[in-house]
Amino acid sequence: MERVLFLGHTGENGELGRAALEALHAAAGLAEELGCAFDAGLVGADVQKAANNIGSCGASSFFAVSGVDFAEARYGSDVLAAEALCRKSGATIVIAAGTSRWMRVLAGAALRLGGRIDTHATALGAGQGAVSISRWYYRQRMEAQLSRAVRPWIIVLEPGSAPAWQGEEKAAALVDVPVEVTDAAKRTSFAGYRAPQASEQTIRPDAELLFVAGAGWTKKQADGNIHIEEASKLILDFMHKSNASLGSSKSLVDLQGEGQAVLPFLTHLNQIGQTGATPRHAKGFATCCHGEEPHVVGWRFINERRAVNTNPNCGWAQGKADVLYVADAFAVMAKVNELLS
Amino acid sequence: MSKGYHIVVCGGIVPDPLQRLEPVSTPSGPALRNEMMLPAVLDPWAASALYEAAALAKKMPESKVWLVAAGPKAKLQQVMMVTGQKVPFELVAIDAPAGGFTESFAVAGLLAAAIKSIPGLDYSRLLVFGGWESASRGAGSTLQAVGELLEISAQFQGVDELAVAEDGSFTVLERVEGGRHQVSKCSAAPAVLGWATGNLAEPPNNPQVGMANMRAIMPALQKAKAEKLSAEGLSFQHVALPAEQRETRIVKDTPVDVIANEIVDWLRGAN
Ligand SMILES: Cc1cc2nc3c(=O)[nH]c(=O)nc-3n(C[C@H](O)[C@H](O)[C@H](O)COP(=O)(O)OP(=O)(O)OC[C@H]3O[C@@H](n4cnc5c(N)ncnc54)[C@H](O)[C@@H]3O)c2cc1C
């Protein structure tokens, strides 16, 4: 008989984030499919509020590892917390969200537990009583369905792959799981977050639209000149008006290495593709980007796709976009911005 | 006391990302069609780690860089002909299957054993580098497991920057949600750092570095032990390419106003 554990950590506001609620939804659903019990295991400075928020989820127990040592993400302490919660619950299947905090430690925890881990799972289920998951290989180029016999099996669910759990708030009785954080585990200390130097946040995971600014914006245009300032203005203007999330092609270091100009507001984290991100948005709009495979693998989870490119034979034309507008993006975006005003 | 680091970079090989990949099933599980024929490259994020390692070693006298790579010997040799031209390192080769469908913990076991066997490796100055995720399995689990097997509890993933202070402590920037970096301070080595892109472009080929590296690369490849990877209890039900090929509508020779209007309608959800 399987036993399922949902693992969650609190965010900066002391609550579970959306990705965690998605993992909870998946965990509760899997337990129901399997006809088995499930527990919740929570990590954070103080997890009572988070536990109460999900108090009616049906978990048999709410285990907690909490205290100042667990306020922030750190490998040494988080791996202990995850390990302790898994041992306490005795779960055979552990489900957590693919947050940066969990992604950093859960493989280490799986190894300590003598179990296995799969990350970036996009679906899970229990057809004929056997748990299986789907995940992508080779940077979203092919999808596999797999199952495992070794337990515990930690399954890290890709954010955006399941609906978020919703339910009534209810006081949850926490079972504290003591964890001793050794000095060795505390060699690392959290020193804050660093936001991009740009004056504004351009990465918005919840946005409906992904807007990609390709390297073409910084290349010589028909008049033989580069128009960085105009490009920056058009892109930022569109960002304000559309509330889109901003993606880039190529890595910044590639561009700088090639001696190319770069748009000042782009950071590493804007990059989409092979060595960048694979975000989820309902729509994607690419401008001045060729649509080569190492870029387009990052669009796996973008539903509707349109592109503007001066080249009718660019990658987008090869079945990668729904619509390709063969036009000058400078002119098109100036008009789009005007219409959105 | 020396201030330099012993930096061990774990780096696998993957098919060139510009190649078309197709899964096939084999008696030992899924694999890629013509896998041995596909041109391979050093896994891109591991390559970032290698360049960062070399740059750090250059800054810190008495440092040394090793590259521990597991993969089929012939493929490793092909990749080393290119990678060996980039930055100085000593290769530790493991002749083992590579590819996305192999088990991460099994690979980690081989890597950790190879690291332990490096003569004269000083754990108090050890930094284990690698890519935070591979371009094949993309699991982000191998380096964590290597760290665990070496009992290193200072670990960082999605690293874009490492800054070492005078006293041997260092500051790490790791990618987190919402386009931000988490800043952490760590008092001392040993540590595991899974690199994302970092801040260094691919170095140009340097024939002198190439010649110096090659002297050790060929013997390392010859010495590489053939290893198997276990996949206990893992079964793949199917592996498939997405069916998705879109019917692209190409709009050309159309006035900008018309295009812009159509785009705005689409953005507003009207079509
Ligand atoms: C190991 C590896 C990893 C990689 N990882 C990534 C990755 O993660 N993400 C990524 O994106 N790439 C990645 N690449 C690079 C990828 O192969 C392409 O080189 C890259 O995507 C090209 O970016 P681009 O299309 O923006 O630029 P370019 O190829 O320079 O194309 C610019 C485009 O802009 C168009 N253009 C120019 N001016 C205008 C205008 N006024 N109006 C309209 N269109 C215009 C041009 O027609 C052209 O198609 C990787 C490559 C390798 C080898």
PDB file of C-alpha atoms in Angstrom, chain A residues 12 72-77 79 98-112 115-120 131-133 135-150 184-185 187-196 201 203 205 208-209 238 242 251-254 256-257 267-269 271 273-277 283-285 292-294 299-300 302-306 308 312 316-328 331-333 335-337 339-341, chain B residues 14-23 30-32 35 43-45 98-105 108 132-142 144-149 151-157 160-161 170-171 173-191 197-202 230-242 244-254 256-271:
ATOM      1  CA  GLU A  12       8.152  35.203   2.046  1.00  0.00           C
ATOM      2  CA  GLU A  72      15.146  30.785   4.203  1.00  0.00           C
ATOM      3  CA  ALA A  73      16.326  28.381   1.542  1.00  0.00           C
ATOM      4  CA  ARG A  74      19.633  26.719   2.359  1.00  0.00           C
ATOM      5  CA  TYR A  75      20.767  23.286   1.267  1.00  0.00           C
ATOM      6  CA  GLY A  76      22.208  22.134   4.591  1.00  0.00           C
ATOM      7  CA  SER A  77      19.072  22.746   6.639  1.00  0.00           C
ATOM      8  CA  VAL A  79      17.775  18.709   3.145  1.00  0.00           C
ATOM      9  CA  GLY A  98       9.412  22.458  -8.474  1.00  0.00           C
ATOM     10  CA  THR A  99      10.298  25.680  -6.693  1.00  0.00           C
ATOM     11  CA  SER A 100      13.934  26.762  -6.668  1.00  0.00           C
ATOM     12  CA  ARG A 101      14.044  25.909  -2.961  1.00  0.00           C
ATOM     13  CA  TRP A 102      12.866  22.331  -3.381  1.00  0.00           C
ATOM     14  CA  MET A 103      14.741  21.759  -6.612  1.00  0.00           C
ATOM     15  CA  ARG A 104      17.960  22.572  -4.789  1.00  0.00           C
ATOM     16  CA  VAL A 105      17.611  19.926  -2.092  1.00  0.00           C
ATOM     17  CA  LEU A 106      15.170  17.143  -2.852  1.00  0.00           C
ATOM     18  CA  ALA A 107      17.599  15.014  -4.863  1.00  0.00           C
ATOM     19  CA  GLY A 108      19.939  15.107  -1.878  1.00  0.00           C
ATOM     20  CA  ALA A 109      17.058  14.107   0.389  1.00  0.00           C
ATOM     21  CA  ALA A 110      16.082  11.245  -1.960  1.00  0.00           C
ATOM     22  CA  LEU A 111      19.614   9.928  -1.835  1.00  0.00           C
ATOM     23  CA  ARG A 112      19.686  10.092   1.968  1.00  0.00           C
ATOM     24  CA  GLY A 115      14.914   6.508  -2.670  1.00  0.00           C
ATOM     25  CA  ARG A 116      14.703   8.031  -6.119  1.00  0.00           C
ATOM     26  CA  ILE A 117      13.611  11.350  -7.506  1.00  0.00           C
ATOM     27  CA  ASP A 118      12.095  12.664 -10.715  1.00  0.00           C
ATOM     28  CA  THR A 119      11.878  16.385 -11.312  1.00  0.00           C
ATOM     29  CA  HIS A 120       9.975  18.533 -13.811  1.00  0.00           C
ATOM     30  CA  VAL A 131       1.937   5.339 -10.149  1.00  0.00           C
ATOM     31  CA  SER A 132       3.475   6.832 -13.265  1.00  0.00           C
ATOM     32  CA  ILE A 133       4.580  10.283 -14.290  1.00  0.00           C
ATOM     33  CA  ARG A 135       8.297  14.334 -17.947  1.00  0.00           C
ATOM     34  CA  TRP A 136      10.309  15.766 -20.822  1.00  0.00           C
ATOM     35  CA  TYR A 137      13.789  14.813 -21.921  1.00  0.00           C
ATOM     36  CA  TYR A 138      16.425  16.633 -23.953  1.00  0.00           C
ATOM     37  CA  ARG A 139      15.140  20.082 -23.043  1.00  0.00           C
ATOM     38  CA  GLN A 140      11.482  19.509 -23.904  1.00  0.00           C
ATOM     39  CA  ARG A 141      12.233  17.689 -27.147  1.00  0.00           C
ATOM     40  CA  MET A 142      10.560  14.404 -26.188  1.00  0.00           C
ATOM     41  CA  GLU A 143       8.077  13.317 -23.594  1.00  0.00           C
ATOM     42  CA  ALA A 144       8.249  10.108 -21.601  1.00  0.00           C
ATOM     43  CA  GLN A 145       5.950   8.272 -19.272  1.00  0.00           C
ATOM     44  CA  LEU A 146       7.739   6.284 -16.613  1.00  0.00           C
ATOM     45  CA  SER A 147       7.271   4.464 -13.351  1.00  0.00           C
ATOM     46  CA  ARG A 148       9.538   3.273 -10.602  1.00  0.00           C
ATOM     47  CA  ALA A 149       9.623   0.397  -8.160  1.00  0.00           C
ATOM     48  CA  VAL A 150      12.051   1.950  -5.669  1.00  0.00           C
ATOM     49  CA  ALA A 184      28.251  22.168   9.412  1.00  0.00           C
ATOM     50  CA  ALA A 185      24.800  22.599   7.905  1.00  0.00           C
ATOM     51  CA  ARG A 187      28.066  27.163   7.062  1.00  0.00           C
ATOM     52  CA  THR A 188      25.853  28.936   4.577  1.00  0.00           C
ATOM     53  CA  SER A 189      23.735  31.932   5.457  1.00  0.00           C
ATOM     54  CA  PHE A 190      21.058  33.716   3.495  1.00  0.00           C
ATOM     55  CA  ALA A 191      21.971  37.264   2.508  1.00  0.00           C
ATOM     56  CA  GLY A 192      18.887  38.478   0.692  1.00  0.00           C
ATOM     57  CA  TYR A 193      17.648  38.636  -2.854  1.00  0.00           C
ATOM     58  CA  ARG A 194      19.041  40.578  -5.730  1.00  0.00           C
ATOM     59  CA  ALA A 195      16.627  41.888  -8.300  1.00  0.00           C
ATOM     60  CA  PRO A 196      17.810  42.848 -11.766  1.00  0.00           C
ATOM     61  CA  GLN A 201      10.590  43.669 -13.056  1.00  0.00           C
ATOM     62  CA  ILE A 203       9.709  38.588 -15.691  1.00  0.00           C
ATOM     63  CA  PRO A 205       5.367  34.195 -14.609  1.00  0.00           C
ATOM     64  CA  GLU A 208      -0.985  35.808 -20.093  1.00  0.00           C
ATOM     65  CA  LEU A 209       1.580  36.825 -22.706  1.00  0.00           C
ATOM     66  CA  PHE A 238       4.945  47.520 -25.034  1.00  0.00           C
ATOM     67  CA  SER A 242       0.606  44.727 -22.318  1.00  0.00           C
ATOM     68  CA  SER A 251      22.296  34.238 -23.648  1.00  0.00           C
ATOM     69  CA  LEU A 252      23.600  37.625 -22.688  1.00  0.00           C
ATOM     70  CA  VAL A 253      27.095  36.214 -22.434  1.00  0.00           C
ATOM     71  CA  ASP A 254      26.789  34.851 -25.967  1.00  0.00           C
ATOM     72  CA  GLN A 256      28.460  40.077 -25.360  1.00  0.00           C
ATOM     73  CA  GLY A 257      30.990  37.450 -26.428  1.00  0.00           C
ATOM     74  CA  THR A 267      19.246  39.660 -17.540  1.00  0.00           C
ATOM     75  CA  HIS A 268      20.172  36.005 -17.568  1.00  0.00           C
ATOM     76  CA  LEU A 269      16.760  35.153 -16.276  1.00  0.00           C
ATOM     77  CA  GLN A 271      16.529  33.940 -21.586  1.00  0.00           C
ATOM     78  CA  GLY A 273      15.305  28.088 -24.557  1.00  0.00           C
ATOM     79  CA  GLN A 274      17.951  25.418 -24.448  1.00  0.00           C
ATOM     80  CA  THR A 275      20.032  27.144 -21.793  1.00  0.00           C
ATOM     81  CA  GLY A 276      17.225  29.375 -20.616  1.00  0.00           C
ATOM     82  CA  ALA A 277      13.750  28.999 -19.196  1.00  0.00           C
ATOM     83  CA  LYS A 283       0.252  33.310 -25.680  1.00  0.00           C
ATOM     84  CA  GLY A 284       3.725  33.982 -27.004  1.00  0.00           C
ATOM     85  CA  PHE A 285       4.777  36.776 -29.327  1.00  0.00           C
ATOM     86  CA  GLU A 292      15.831  28.340 -34.121  1.00  0.00           C
ATOM     87  CA  GLU A 293      15.344  25.046 -32.346  1.00  0.00           C
ATOM     88  CA  PRO A 294      17.528  25.883 -29.299  1.00  0.00           C
ATOM     89  CA  TRP A 299       8.265  27.517 -26.027  1.00  0.00           C
ATOM     90  CA  ARG A 300       7.026  23.986 -25.334  1.00  0.00           C
ATOM     91  CA  ILE A 302       3.284  28.334 -24.834  1.00  0.00           C
ATOM     92  CA  ASN A 303      -0.076  27.687 -26.451  1.00  0.00           C
ATOM     93  CA  GLU A 304      -0.709  30.330 -29.104  1.00  0.00           C
ATOM     94  CA  ARG A 305       2.360  31.571 -30.930  1.00  0.00           C
ATOM     95  CA  ARG A 306       2.866  34.506 -33.276  1.00  0.00           C
ATOM     96  CA  VAL A 308       7.185  39.140 -36.509  1.00  0.00           C
ATOM     97  CA  PRO A 312       9.773  34.818 -44.493  1.00  0.00           C
ATOM     98  CA  TRP A 316       8.885  30.356 -37.094  1.00  0.00           C
ATOM     99  CA  ALA A 317       7.671  29.732 -40.655  1.00  0.00           C
ATOM    100  CA  GLN A 318       8.594  26.055 -40.329  1.00  0.00           C
ATOM    101  CA  GLY A 319       5.540  24.994 -38.349  1.00  0.00           C
ATOM    102  CA  LYS A 320       6.719  26.588 -35.102  1.00  0.00           C
ATOM    103  CA  ALA A 321       4.338  29.549 -34.970  1.00  0.00           C
ATOM    104  CA  ASP A 322       0.634  29.811 -35.737  1.00  0.00           C
ATOM    105  CA  VAL A 323       1.126  33.095 -37.548  1.00  0.00           C
ATOM    106  CA  LEU A 324       4.268  34.693 -38.922  1.00  0.00           C
ATOM    107  CA  TYR A 325       4.036  38.338 -39.913  1.00  0.00           C
ATOM    108  CA  VAL A 326       6.746  39.155 -42.416  1.00  0.00           C
ATOM    109  CA  ALA A 327       7.381  42.769 -41.511  1.00  0.00           C
ATOM    110  CA  ASP A 328       9.704  45.209 -39.795  1.00  0.00           C
ATOM    111  CA  ALA A 331       7.277  49.636 -37.514  1.00  0.00           C
ATOM    112  CA  VAL A 332       4.839  46.990 -36.288  1.00  0.00           C
ATOM    113  CA  MET A 333       5.558  47.532 -32.601  1.00  0.00           C
ATOM    114  CA  LYS A 335       1.845  50.877 -34.334  1.00  0.00           C
ATOM    115  CA  VAL A 336       0.873  48.178 -31.813  1.00  0.00           C
ATOM    116  CA  ASN A 337       1.912  50.480 -28.971  1.00  0.00           C
ATOM    117  CA  LEU A 339      -3.186  51.070 -30.719  1.00  0.00           C
ATOM    118  CA  LEU A 340      -2.773  49.866 -27.136  1.00  0.00           C
ATOM    119  CA  SER A 341      -2.637  53.446 -25.790  1.00  0.00           C
TER     120      SER A 341
ATOM    121  CA  VAL B  14      25.055  15.716 -24.974  1.00  0.00           C
ATOM    122  CA  PRO B  15      24.003  15.795 -28.611  1.00  0.00           C
ATOM    123  CA  ASP B  16      24.611  19.123 -30.297  1.00  0.00           C
ATOM    124  CA  PRO B  17      21.430  21.129 -29.587  1.00  0.00           C
ATOM    125  CA  LEU B  18      21.011  21.950 -33.265  1.00  0.00           C
ATOM    126  CA  GLN B  19      20.521  18.259 -34.077  1.00  0.00           C
ATOM    127  CA  ARG B  20      17.134  16.673 -34.561  1.00  0.00           C
ATOM    128  CA  LEU B  21      16.611  13.985 -31.961  1.00  0.00           C
ATOM    129  CA  GLU B  22      14.351  10.995 -32.179  1.00  0.00           C
ATOM    130  CA  PRO B  23      13.720   8.392 -29.506  1.00  0.00           C
ATOM    131  CA  PRO B  30      14.901   4.191 -24.517  1.00  0.00           C
ATOM    132  CA  ALA B  31      17.740   5.767 -26.477  1.00  0.00           C
ATOM    133  CA  LEU B  32      18.246   8.156 -29.379  1.00  0.00           C
ATOM    134  CA  GLU B  35      23.027   8.062 -30.877  1.00  0.00           C
ATOM    135  CA  ASP B  43      26.801  19.771 -21.783  1.00  0.00           C
ATOM    136  CA  PRO B  44      26.207  23.561 -22.085  1.00  0.00           C
ATOM    137  CA  TRP B  45      25.702  24.432 -18.419  1.00  0.00           C
ATOM    138  CA  ALA B  98      25.602   8.821 -21.510  1.00  0.00           C
ATOM    139  CA  GLY B  99      22.167  10.100 -22.373  1.00  0.00           C
ATOM    140  CA  GLY B 100      18.982  11.343 -20.871  1.00  0.00           C
ATOM    141  CA  PHE B 101      17.474   7.985 -20.009  1.00  0.00           C
ATOM    142  CA  THR B 102      20.277   6.836 -17.732  1.00  0.00           C
ATOM    143  CA  GLU B 103      19.835   7.003 -13.966  1.00  0.00           C
ATOM    144  CA  SER B 104      21.124  10.141 -12.353  1.00  0.00           C
ATOM    145  CA  PHE B 105      22.079   8.492  -9.048  1.00  0.00           C
ATOM    146  CA  ALA B 108      26.515  10.323  -9.525  1.00  0.00           C
ATOM    147  CA  TRP B 132      22.688  22.707 -12.554  1.00  0.00           C
ATOM    148  CA  GLU B 133      20.761  20.626 -15.071  1.00  0.00           C
ATOM    149  CA  SER B 134      21.894  18.584 -18.015  1.00  0.00           C
ATOM    150  CA  ALA B 135      20.636  19.157 -21.529  1.00  0.00           C
ATOM    151  CA  SER B 136      19.689  15.480 -21.695  1.00  0.00           C
ATOM    152  CA  ARG B 137      17.944  14.344 -18.511  1.00  0.00           C
ATOM    153  CA  GLY B 138      17.536  17.880 -17.224  1.00  0.00           C
ATOM    154  CA  ALA B 139      16.816  16.628 -13.724  1.00  0.00           C
ATOM    155  CA  GLY B 140      19.127  18.753 -11.590  1.00  0.00           C
ATOM    156  CA  SER B 141      19.775  15.759  -9.367  1.00  0.00           C
ATOM    157  CA  THR B 142      23.214  14.428 -10.280  1.00  0.00           C
ATOM    158  CA  GLN B 144      23.289  17.047  -5.456  1.00  0.00           C
ATOM    159  CA  ALA B 145      23.831  13.322  -5.247  1.00  0.00           C
ATOM    160  CA  VAL B 146      27.568  13.702  -5.908  1.00  0.00           C
ATOM    161  CA  GLY B 147      27.668  16.244  -3.072  1.00  0.00           C
ATOM    162  CA  GLU B 148      25.840  13.867  -0.760  1.00  0.00           C
ATOM    163  CA  LEU B 149      28.169  10.998  -1.603  1.00  0.00           C
ATOM    164  CA  GLU B 151      29.334  14.481   2.334  1.00  0.00           C
ATOM    165  CA  ILE B 152      29.321  18.119   1.266  1.00  0.00           C
ATOM    166  CA  SER B 153      26.407  19.980   2.786  1.00  0.00           C
ATOM    167  CA  ALA B 154      27.038  23.401   1.270  1.00  0.00           C
ATOM    168  CA  GLN B 155      25.319  23.205  -2.082  1.00  0.00           C
ATOM    169  CA  PHE B 156      24.081  25.779  -4.558  1.00  0.00           C
ATOM    170  CA  GLN B 157      22.095  25.379  -7.764  1.00  0.00           C
ATOM    171  CA  ASP B 160      25.281  32.715 -11.982  1.00  0.00           C
ATOM    172  CA  GLU B 161      28.035  34.205  -9.836  1.00  0.00           C
ATOM    173  CA  PHE B 170      32.411  33.303  -0.675  1.00  0.00           C
ATOM    174  CA  THR B 171      29.151  34.756  -1.919  1.00  0.00           C
ATOM    175  CA  LEU B 173      24.100  34.087  -6.564  1.00  0.00           C
ATOM    176  CA  GLU B 174      21.523  31.417  -7.352  1.00  0.00           C
ATOM    177  CA  ARG B 175      18.532  31.756  -9.654  1.00  0.00           C
ATOM    178  CA  VAL B 176      15.185  31.865  -7.898  1.00  0.00           C
ATOM    179  CA  GLU B 177      11.640  32.659  -8.990  1.00  0.00           C
ATOM    180  CA  GLY B 178      10.476  35.903 -10.525  1.00  0.00           C
ATOM    181  CA  GLY B 179      13.708  36.860 -12.254  1.00  0.00           C
ATOM    182  CA  ARG B 180      15.679  37.298  -9.044  1.00  0.00           C
ATOM    183  CA  HIS B 181      18.813  35.820  -7.534  1.00  0.00           C
ATOM    184  CA  GLN B 182      19.181  34.564  -3.984  1.00  0.00           C
ATOM    185  CA  VAL B 183      22.384  35.763  -2.359  1.00  0.00           C
ATOM    186  CA  SER B 184      24.068  33.351   0.074  1.00  0.00           C
ATOM    187  CA  LYS B 185      27.297  33.556   1.983  1.00  0.00           C
ATOM    188  CA  CYS B 186      29.296  30.441   2.717  1.00  0.00           C
ATOM    189  CA  SER B 187      32.125  30.399   5.232  1.00  0.00           C
ATOM    190  CA  ALA B 188      34.482  28.041   3.403  1.00  0.00           C
ATOM    191  CA  ALA B 189      34.992  25.146   1.002  1.00  0.00           C
ATOM    192  CA  PRO B 190      34.068  22.373   0.398  1.00  0.00           C
ATOM    193  CA  ALA B 191      30.971  23.200  -1.590  1.00  0.00           C
ATOM    194  CA  THR B 197      25.001  30.420 -17.485  1.00  0.00           C
ATOM    195  CA  GLY B 198      27.370  32.431 -15.322  1.00  0.00           C
ATOM    196  CA  ASN B 199      29.056  35.458 -16.789  1.00  0.00           C
ATOM    197  CA  LEU B 200      31.676  34.146 -19.140  1.00  0.00           C
ATOM    198  CA  ALA B 201      31.459  33.617 -22.855  1.00  0.00           C
ATOM    199  CA  GLU B 202      32.934  30.526 -24.447  1.00  0.00           C
ATOM    200  CA  SER B 230      22.121   0.393 -13.139  1.00  0.00           C
ATOM    201  CA  ALA B 231      18.500   1.435 -13.516  1.00  0.00           C
ATOM    202  CA  GLU B 232      16.910  -0.632 -10.781  1.00  0.00           C
ATOM    203  CA  GLY B 233      13.145  -0.476 -10.809  1.00  0.00           C
ATOM    204  CA  LEU B 234      12.875   2.157 -13.527  1.00  0.00           C
ATOM    205  CA  SER B 235      10.567   1.450 -16.440  1.00  0.00           C
ATOM    206  CA  PHE B 236       9.602   3.668 -19.333  1.00  0.00           C
ATOM    207  CA  GLN B 237       6.095   3.133 -20.675  1.00  0.00           C
ATOM    208  CA  HIS B 238       6.773   5.225 -23.738  1.00  0.00           C
ATOM    209  CA  VAL B 239       8.918   8.021 -25.081  1.00  0.00           C
ATOM    210  CA  ALA B 240       7.629  10.088 -27.954  1.00  0.00           C
ATOM    211  CA  LEU B 241       8.213  13.262 -29.891  1.00  0.00           C
ATOM    212  CA  PRO B 242       5.385  15.750 -29.519  1.00  0.00           C
ATOM    213  CA  GLU B 244       2.795  19.214 -32.575  1.00  0.00           C
ATOM    214  CA  GLN B 245       3.634  20.715 -35.960  1.00  0.00           C
ATOM    215  CA  ARG B 246       1.724  23.921 -36.531  1.00  0.00           C
ATOM    216  CA  GLU B 247       0.169  25.080 -39.765  1.00  0.00           C
ATOM    217  CA  THR B 248       1.941  28.395 -39.955  1.00  0.00           C
ATOM    218  CA  ARG B 249      -0.063  31.148 -41.638  1.00  0.00           C
ATOM    219  CA  ILE B 250       2.410  33.499 -43.251  1.00  0.00           C
ATOM    220  CA  VAL B 251       1.230  37.088 -43.578  1.00  0.00           C
ATOM    221  CA  LYS B 252       3.339  39.119 -45.978  1.00  0.00           C
ATOM    222  CA  ASP B 253       3.081  42.111 -48.275  1.00  0.00           C
ATOM    223  CA  THR B 254       0.528  43.476 -45.841  1.00  0.00           C
ATOM    224  CA  VAL B 256       1.840  47.579 -41.068  1.00  0.00           C
ATOM    225  CA  ASP B 257      -1.477  49.014 -39.868  1.00  0.00           C
ATOM    226  CA  VAL B 258      -3.325  45.864 -40.824  1.00  0.00           C
ATOM    227  CA  ILE B 259      -0.739  43.652 -39.139  1.00  0.00           C
ATOM    228  CA  ALA B 260      -0.694  45.767 -35.985  1.00  0.00           C
ATOM    229  CA  ASN B 261      -4.483  45.732 -35.776  1.00  0.00           C
ATOM    230  CA  GLU B 262      -4.579  41.978 -36.153  1.00  0.00           C
ATOM    231  CA  ILE B 263      -1.941  41.556 -33.435  1.00  0.00           C
ATOM    232  CA  VAL B 264      -3.765  43.848 -31.050  1.00  0.00           C
ATOM    233  CA  ASP B 265      -7.037  41.987 -31.640  1.00  0.00           C
ATOM    234  CA  TRP B 266      -5.235  38.752 -30.901  1.00  0.00           C
ATOM    235  CA  LEU B 267      -3.649  40.150 -27.746  1.00  0.00           C
ATOM    236  CA  ARG B 268      -7.057  41.310 -26.576  1.00  0.00           C
ATOM    237  CA  GLY B 269      -8.488  37.880 -27.230  1.00  0.00           C
ATOM    238  CA  ALA B 270     -10.723  38.896 -30.122  1.00  0.00           C
ATOM    239  CA  ASN B 271      -9.369  36.282 -32.526  1.00  0.00           C
TER     240      ASN B 271
END
